[in-house]
């Protein structure tokens, strides 16, 4: 399975649209992000690995437990976007940055996606302000 920029954008948007500082798998499901979809598990692990999300309960997980028989068990725990997660989500909301990632970096790692998004945004800032970041 490879990272999907469109899925990431939708997932991070659901986090950012939460009316409270934290969200959970049930709130995300109400926002159209089904935690029982394998894409959810895959992308949440990546976001957790890179420090874009964390449990506000201090746990290094997002509520998923897998038994030795492969059975999945979910816990509803509070989750939040970190500062880096907000920055990443904001970058994916930029239409030019998102389109660049979606078209030219299909299946790229989160690190590459983030680098491209930041690069495109910095280029836009430079173009409009003359500032070289």
XYZ file of C-alpha atoms in Angstrom:
133
model
C 0.000 0.000 0.000
C 1.289 3.480 -0.836
C 0.400 6.868 0.635
C -2.529 8.520 -1.106
C -2.385 12.325 -1.099
C -6.141 12.669 -1.630
C -6.913 10.390 1.310
C -4.375 12.236 3.484
C -5.911 15.575 2.589
C -9.408 14.367 3.485
C -8.214 12.771 6.726
C -6.261 15.827 7.846
C -9.126 18.112 6.864
C -11.441 16.074 9.105
C -8.992 16.585 11.980
C -8.767 20.331 11.305
C -12.533 20.704 11.005
C -13.120 19.240 14.453
C -14.935 21.785 16.637
C -12.786 20.753 19.612
C -8.992 20.486 20.088
C -9.215 16.704 19.904
C -11.180 14.254 17.811
C -11.585 10.485 17.824
C -12.415 7.665 15.452
C -16.150 8.129 15.948
C -15.997 11.853 15.113
C -13.828 11.075 12.096
C -16.379 8.487 10.954
C -19.124 11.114 11.205
C -16.932 13.322 8.997
C -16.815 10.591 6.355
C -13.528 8.909 7.327
C -14.303 5.281 8.149
C -11.863 3.814 10.669
C -12.731 0.299 9.463
C -11.264 1.037 6.034
C -7.705 -0.352 5.627
C -6.670 3.041 4.192
C -7.460 4.587 7.565
C -5.208 2.217 9.468
C -2.376 2.615 6.956
C -2.455 6.412 6.849
C -2.959 6.821 10.597
C 0.135 4.707 11.233
C 2.114 6.914 8.854
C 0.824 10.101 10.479
C 1.677 8.734 13.922
C 5.129 7.559 12.777
C 6.008 11.027 11.475
C 4.610 12.875 14.491
C 1.687 14.536 12.713
C -0.885 13.101 15.125
C -0.789 11.952 18.709
C -3.090 10.702 21.392
C -3.812 13.358 23.972
C -3.908 10.474 26.462
C -0.134 10.161 26.064
C -0.316 6.857 24.237
C 1.703 6.130 21.122
C -1.301 4.843 19.208
C -4.655 5.846 17.793
C -6.859 3.211 19.409
C -6.176 0.146 17.277
C -5.233 -3.207 18.777
C -4.570 -6.244 16.611
C -4.759 -9.740 18.086
C -2.391 -12.522 17.063
C -5.291 -13.945 15.040
C -5.550 -10.661 13.096
C -8.721 -9.529 14.868
C -8.925 -5.731 15.112
C -10.230 -4.055 18.229
C -10.838 -0.316 18.380
C -10.766 2.027 21.360
C -12.134 5.528 21.199
C -9.295 7.722 22.444
C -8.766 11.459 22.003
C -6.493 12.308 19.091
C -4.974 15.606 18.055
C -2.967 17.076 15.227
C 0.451 18.224 16.359
C 1.854 21.572 15.202
C 3.645 19.684 12.409
C 0.338 17.994 11.535
C -1.407 21.347 11.203
C 1.405 22.602 8.973
C 1.170 19.489 6.796
C -2.632 19.751 6.575
C -2.421 23.432 5.697
C 0.049 22.647 2.943
C -2.236 20.024 1.442
C -5.067 22.579 1.438
C -3.053 24.779 -0.938
C -4.521 23.953 -4.378
C -1.270 24.343 -6.326
C 0.756 22.328 -3.804
C -1.878 19.597 -3.601
C -2.218 19.329 -7.378
C 1.564 19.033 -7.748
C 1.674 16.202 -5.218
C -1.404 14.480 -6.615
C -0.162 14.510 -10.209
C 3.614 14.219 -9.969
C 4.283 12.378 -6.700
C 1.784 9.508 -6.656
C 2.634 7.051 -3.880
C 5.466 9.196 -2.497
C 6.356 8.975 1.187
C 4.884 11.451 3.645
C 8.309 13.077 3.945
C 8.483 13.650 0.201
C 4.895 14.884 0.074
C 5.616 17.334 2.892
C 8.837 18.544 1.218
C 7.038 19.139 -2.089
C 4.123 20.931 -0.416
C 6.464 23.182 1.573
C 8.603 23.833 -1.530
C 5.620 24.861 -3.646
C 4.293 27.135 -0.909
C 7.716 28.753 -0.391
C 7.978 29.344 -4.145
C 4.537 30.979 -4.110
C 5.511 33.189 -1.164
C 8.717 34.202 -2.944
C 6.841 34.933 -6.170
C 4.280 37.157 -4.454
C 6.466 38.874 -1.865
C 10.040 38.734 -3.129
C 11.032 36.999 0.108
C 13.357 34.044 -0.390
C 12.595 31.419 2.227
